[in-house]
Short mmCIF file of C-alpha atoms in Angstrom, two decimals:
data_model
loop_
_atom_site.label_atom_id
_atom_site.label_comp_id
_atom_site.label_asym_id
_atom_site.label_seq_id
_atom_site.Cartn_x
_atom_site.Cartn_y
_atom_site.Cartn_z
CA ASP A 99 28.21 287.03 109.53
CA ALA A 100 26.23 285.48 112.33
CA GLU A 101 24.55 288.01 114.56
CA ILE A 102 21.86 288.71 117.10
CA THR A 103 19.25 291.29 116.21
CA GLN A 104 16.55 292.95 118.24
CA SER A 105 13.52 294.80 116.98
CA PRO A 106 12.24 297.37 117.27
CA ARG A 107 15.11 299.60 118.39
CA HIS A 108 12.69 302.04 119.97
CA LYS A 109 9.09 301.55 121.07
CA ILE A 110 6.59 303.82 122.74
CA THR A 111 3.40 302.30 124.07
CA GLU A 112 0.62 303.00 126.51
CA THR A 113 -0.04 301.34 129.85
CA GLY A 114 -2.15 298.23 129.60
CA ARG A 115 -1.16 297.35 126.07
CA GLN A 116 0.51 294.08 125.13
CA VAL A 117 3.96 294.54 123.65
CA THR A 118 6.29 291.98 122.07
CA LEU A 119 10.00 292.55 121.57
CA ALA A 120 11.74 290.37 119.03
CA CYS A 121 15.12 288.71 119.35
CA HIS A 122 16.67 286.69 116.56
CA GLN A 123 20.11 285.08 116.45
CA THR A 124 21.80 283.27 113.62
CA TRP A 125 24.49 281.43 115.59
CA ASN A 126 22.25 278.48 116.33
CA HIS A 127 22.92 279.02 120.04
CA ASN A 128 20.82 277.03 122.47
CA ASN A 129 21.05 279.56 125.30
CA MET A 130 19.22 282.85 125.02
CA PHE A 131 18.51 285.54 127.59
CA TRP A 132 16.53 288.70 128.09
CA TYR A 133 17.83 291.43 130.37
CA ARG A 134 16.58 294.84 131.28
CA GLN A 135 19.00 297.64 131.95
CA ASP A 136 18.12 300.38 134.40
CA LEU A 137 20.43 303.01 135.82
CA GLY A 138 21.26 302.19 139.38
CA HIS A 139 20.40 298.54 138.88
CA GLY A 140 22.65 297.40 136.08
CA LEU A 141 21.49 294.52 133.94
CA ARG A 142 18.84 292.28 135.45
CA LEU A 143 17.73 288.94 134.06
CA ILE A 144 14.09 288.66 133.01
CA HIS A 145 13.81 285.24 131.37
CA TYR A 146 16.11 282.74 129.76
CA SER A 147 15.98 279.63 127.66
CA TYR A 148 18.35 276.73 127.22
CA GLY A 149 16.70 275.31 124.15
CA VAL A 150 13.50 274.87 122.18
CA GLN A 151 10.44 274.65 124.41
CA ASP A 152 12.55 275.50 127.46
CA THR A 153 11.90 278.77 129.33
CA ASN A 154 12.88 279.90 132.80
CA LYS A 155 12.18 282.89 135.00
CA GLY A 156 14.90 285.27 135.99
CA GLU A 157 15.04 287.70 138.87
CA VAL A 158 12.54 290.21 137.46
CA SER A 159 10.12 288.04 135.49
CA ASP A 160 6.81 289.41 136.79
CA GLY A 161 4.78 290.94 133.96
CA TYR A 162 6.86 289.29 131.24
CA SER A 163 6.70 286.05 129.29
CA VAL A 164 8.77 284.33 126.63
CA SER A 165 8.31 281.46 124.25
CA ARG A 166 10.88 279.36 122.40
CA SER A 167 9.39 277.62 119.39
CA ASN A 168 12.65 277.46 117.46
CA THR A 169 16.37 277.89 118.11
CA GLU A 170 16.72 281.30 116.50
CA ASP A 171 14.01 283.33 118.25
CA LEU A 172 13.10 284.29 121.80
CA PRO A 173 10.37 286.94 121.75
CA LEU A 174 9.68 288.80 124.98
CA THR A 175 6.07 289.75 125.69
CA LEU A 176 4.82 292.32 128.16
CA GLU A 177 1.30 291.12 128.89
CA SER A 178 0.00 294.49 130.10
CA ALA A 179 2.63 297.18 129.92
CA ALA A 180 3.27 299.27 133.01
CA SER A 181 5.26 302.49 133.42
CA SER A 182 7.71 300.58 135.62
CA GLN A 183 8.64 298.56 132.55
CA THR A 184 10.08 301.59 130.80
CA SER A 185 13.64 300.42 130.28
CA VAL A 186 16.23 299.28 127.80
CA TYR A 187 15.94 295.58 127.00
CA PHE A 188 18.85 293.45 125.90
CA CYS A 189 18.68 290.04 124.35
CA ALA A 190 21.73 287.83 124.48
CA SER A 191 22.75 284.38 123.33
CA ARG A 192 25.47 281.98 124.27
CA GLU A 193 26.77 278.84 122.62
CA GLY A 194 27.11 276.74 125.72
CA VAL A 195 27.20 276.98 129.49
CA ASN A 196 30.65 278.54 129.43
CA GLY A 197 30.47 280.08 125.99
CA LYS A 198 30.92 283.71 125.19
CA LEU A 199 27.86 285.90 125.62
CA PHE A 200 26.71 287.90 122.63
CA PHE A 201 24.35 290.82 123.11
CA GLY A 202 21.84 292.43 120.82
CA SER A 203 21.90 296.18 120.41
CA GLY A 204 18.97 296.74 122.74
CA THR A 205 15.38 297.94 122.55
CA GLN A 206 14.46 301.16 124.26
CA LEU A 207 10.88 300.84 125.51
CA SER A 208 8.85 303.71 126.91
CA VAL A 209 5.51 303.01 128.55
CA LEU A 210 3.43 306.15 128.90
CA ALA B 196 28.95 305.43 115.48
CA GLN B 197 29.73 304.87 119.10
CA SER B 198 31.95 301.90 119.88
CA VAL B 199 33.52 300.22 122.83
CA SER B 200 36.83 298.44 122.46
CA GLN B 201 38.22 295.82 124.75
CA HIS B 202 41.64 295.08 123.37
CA ASN B 203 42.38 292.06 125.52
CA HIS B 204 40.28 289.23 124.21
CA HIS B 205 41.76 286.52 126.38
CA VAL B 206 43.98 286.96 129.43
CA ILE B 207 45.65 284.19 131.40
CA LEU B 208 47.17 284.98 134.79
CA SER B 209 48.51 283.10 137.76
CA GLU B 210 46.94 283.65 141.14
CA ALA B 211 48.20 286.75 142.97
CA ALA B 212 49.17 288.45 139.70
CA SER B 213 47.88 291.95 139.07
CA LEU B 214 45.16 292.53 136.51
CA GLU B 215 44.38 295.38 134.18
CA LEU B 216 41.79 295.07 131.43
CA GLY B 217 41.53 297.84 128.90
CA CYS B 218 38.36 299.56 127.77
CA ASN B 219 38.23 302.45 125.33
CA TYR B 220 35.20 304.09 123.85
CA SER B 221 34.46 306.51 121.08
CA TYR B 222 31.99 309.14 122.19
CA GLY B 223 32.73 312.80 122.68
CA GLY B 224 30.07 313.66 125.22
CA THR B 225 29.39 312.78 128.82
CA VAL B 226 29.10 309.07 129.51
CA ASN B 227 28.23 306.63 132.24
CA LEU B 228 30.58 303.65 132.37
CA PHE B 229 30.15 300.08 133.57
CA TRP B 230 32.02 296.86 133.98
CA TYR B 231 30.05 293.63 134.06
CA VAL B 232 31.27 290.16 134.93
CA GLN B 233 29.94 286.80 133.87
CA TYR B 234 31.21 283.85 135.91
CA PRO B 235 31.17 280.41 134.25
CA GLY B 236 27.64 279.08 134.09
CA GLN B 237 26.19 282.22 135.58
CA HIS B 238 24.50 285.33 134.30
CA LEU B 239 25.88 288.80 133.94
CA GLN B 240 26.49 290.82 137.09
CA LEU B 241 27.39 294.44 137.59
CA LEU B 242 30.97 294.76 138.84
CA LEU B 243 31.19 298.52 139.15
CA LYS B 244 29.98 301.72 137.56
CA TYR B 245 30.99 305.33 137.11
CA PHE B 246 28.53 308.19 136.75
CA SER B 247 30.43 311.24 138.02
CA GLY B 248 32.79 312.42 140.74
CA ASP B 249 35.94 310.58 141.73
CA PRO B 250 37.28 308.95 138.55
CA LEU B 251 38.60 306.01 140.57
CA VAL B 252 35.68 303.78 141.43
CA LYS B 253 35.68 300.68 143.55
CA GLY B 254 33.48 297.68 142.95
CA ILE B 255 32.81 294.31 144.41
CA LYS B 256 35.45 291.66 145.13
CA GLY B 257 38.37 294.09 145.20
CA PHE B 258 37.98 295.40 141.66
CA GLU B 259 38.44 299.04 140.76
CA ALA B 260 38.39 301.08 137.58
CA GLU B 261 39.76 304.44 136.61
CA PHE B 262 38.03 306.82 134.23
CA ILE B 263 40.52 308.87 132.21
CA LYS B 264 38.46 311.30 130.20
CA SER B 265 41.32 312.52 128.03
CA LYS B 266 42.03 308.97 126.93
CA PHE B 267 38.40 307.87 126.63
CA SER B 268 39.32 304.92 128.80
CA PHE B 269 37.85 303.04 131.73
CA ASN B 270 40.32 300.32 132.59
CA LEU B 271 39.53 297.64 135.13
CA ARG B 272 42.13 296.65 137.71
CA LYS B 273 42.67 294.27 140.57
CA PRO B 274 45.93 294.11 142.53
CA SER B 275 45.88 290.36 143.16
CA VAL B 276 43.61 287.99 141.27
CA GLN B 277 42.17 284.77 142.57
CA TRP B 278 41.16 281.60 140.82
CA SER B 279 37.54 282.58 141.46
CA ASP B 280 38.01 285.66 139.25
CA THR B 281 37.99 283.42 136.19
CA ALA B 282 35.16 284.91 134.16
CA GLU B 283 34.19 287.00 131.16
CA TYR B 284 34.37 290.76 131.68
CA PHE B 285 32.33 293.28 129.70
CA CYS B 286 32.80 297.02 129.54
CA ALA B 287 29.74 299.10 128.71
CA VAL B 288 29.18 302.77 127.90
CA ASN B 289 25.97 304.73 128.25
CA PRO B 290 26.03 308.20 126.67
CA ASN B 291 24.39 310.64 129.02
CA THR B 292 22.02 311.81 126.30
CA GLY B 293 19.92 308.66 126.40
CA ASN B 294 19.31 305.17 127.57
CA GLN B 295 21.31 303.30 124.95
CA PHE B 296 24.13 301.10 126.14
CA TYR B 297 27.11 300.01 124.12
CA PHE B 298 29.01 296.93 125.17
CA GLY B 299 32.52 295.80 124.41
CA THR B 300 33.00 292.32 123.05
CA GLY B 301 34.28 291.02 126.36
CA THR B 302 37.56 289.79 127.81
CA SER B 303 37.90 286.24 128.96
CA LEU B 304 40.06 285.96 132.07
CA THR B 305 41.51 282.66 133.16
CA VAL B 306 43.30 282.53 136.50
CA ILE B 307 45.55 279.55 137.03
CA PRO B 308 45.82 278.31 140.62
#
């Protein structure tokens, strides 16, 4: 079955380190998204992509970057991890503008 | 394993009709509960949330949800829907023991003018 997978499920890192979270989907969806989930804030959009070589900033993009070299993958990179980036990160994909959103299972990141 | 079930996959209503979307979860401990909404062409937004206290919570745009612990449910309601409520609605559960969130598969609501 087609799916969207995130790795790792859990990650502990130190401040200042570069961290990359993987997101891979097998639906061949053009639209992919990264969210962070924080209690009291709900889900907030970090970056999104509407296709290969297309990337866009969301509402909380500072300190993060993404790249889209193929349809299946949208890795999220924290250039220099900060404690404020401790969160749960969700990747999602969608077939079209009005298509159903599919979420990954999340990556719990702790920055110490 | 924890799971979140949204039994209504697609709902079609006329304007002014009442809405109730079901959400059930399987987790025996304390949970935080959320409803998210995704309007066409837009990104996910938080509709309402329950952490503790009054089990009837009110959210934006006239939505409310009731937490019934004995039924492991957190159903979303709105007395009178509008065409602008056409969207995808996601229920999510966060066990109080950690930061992991579990989402339902979503319910697509279409409101006919």
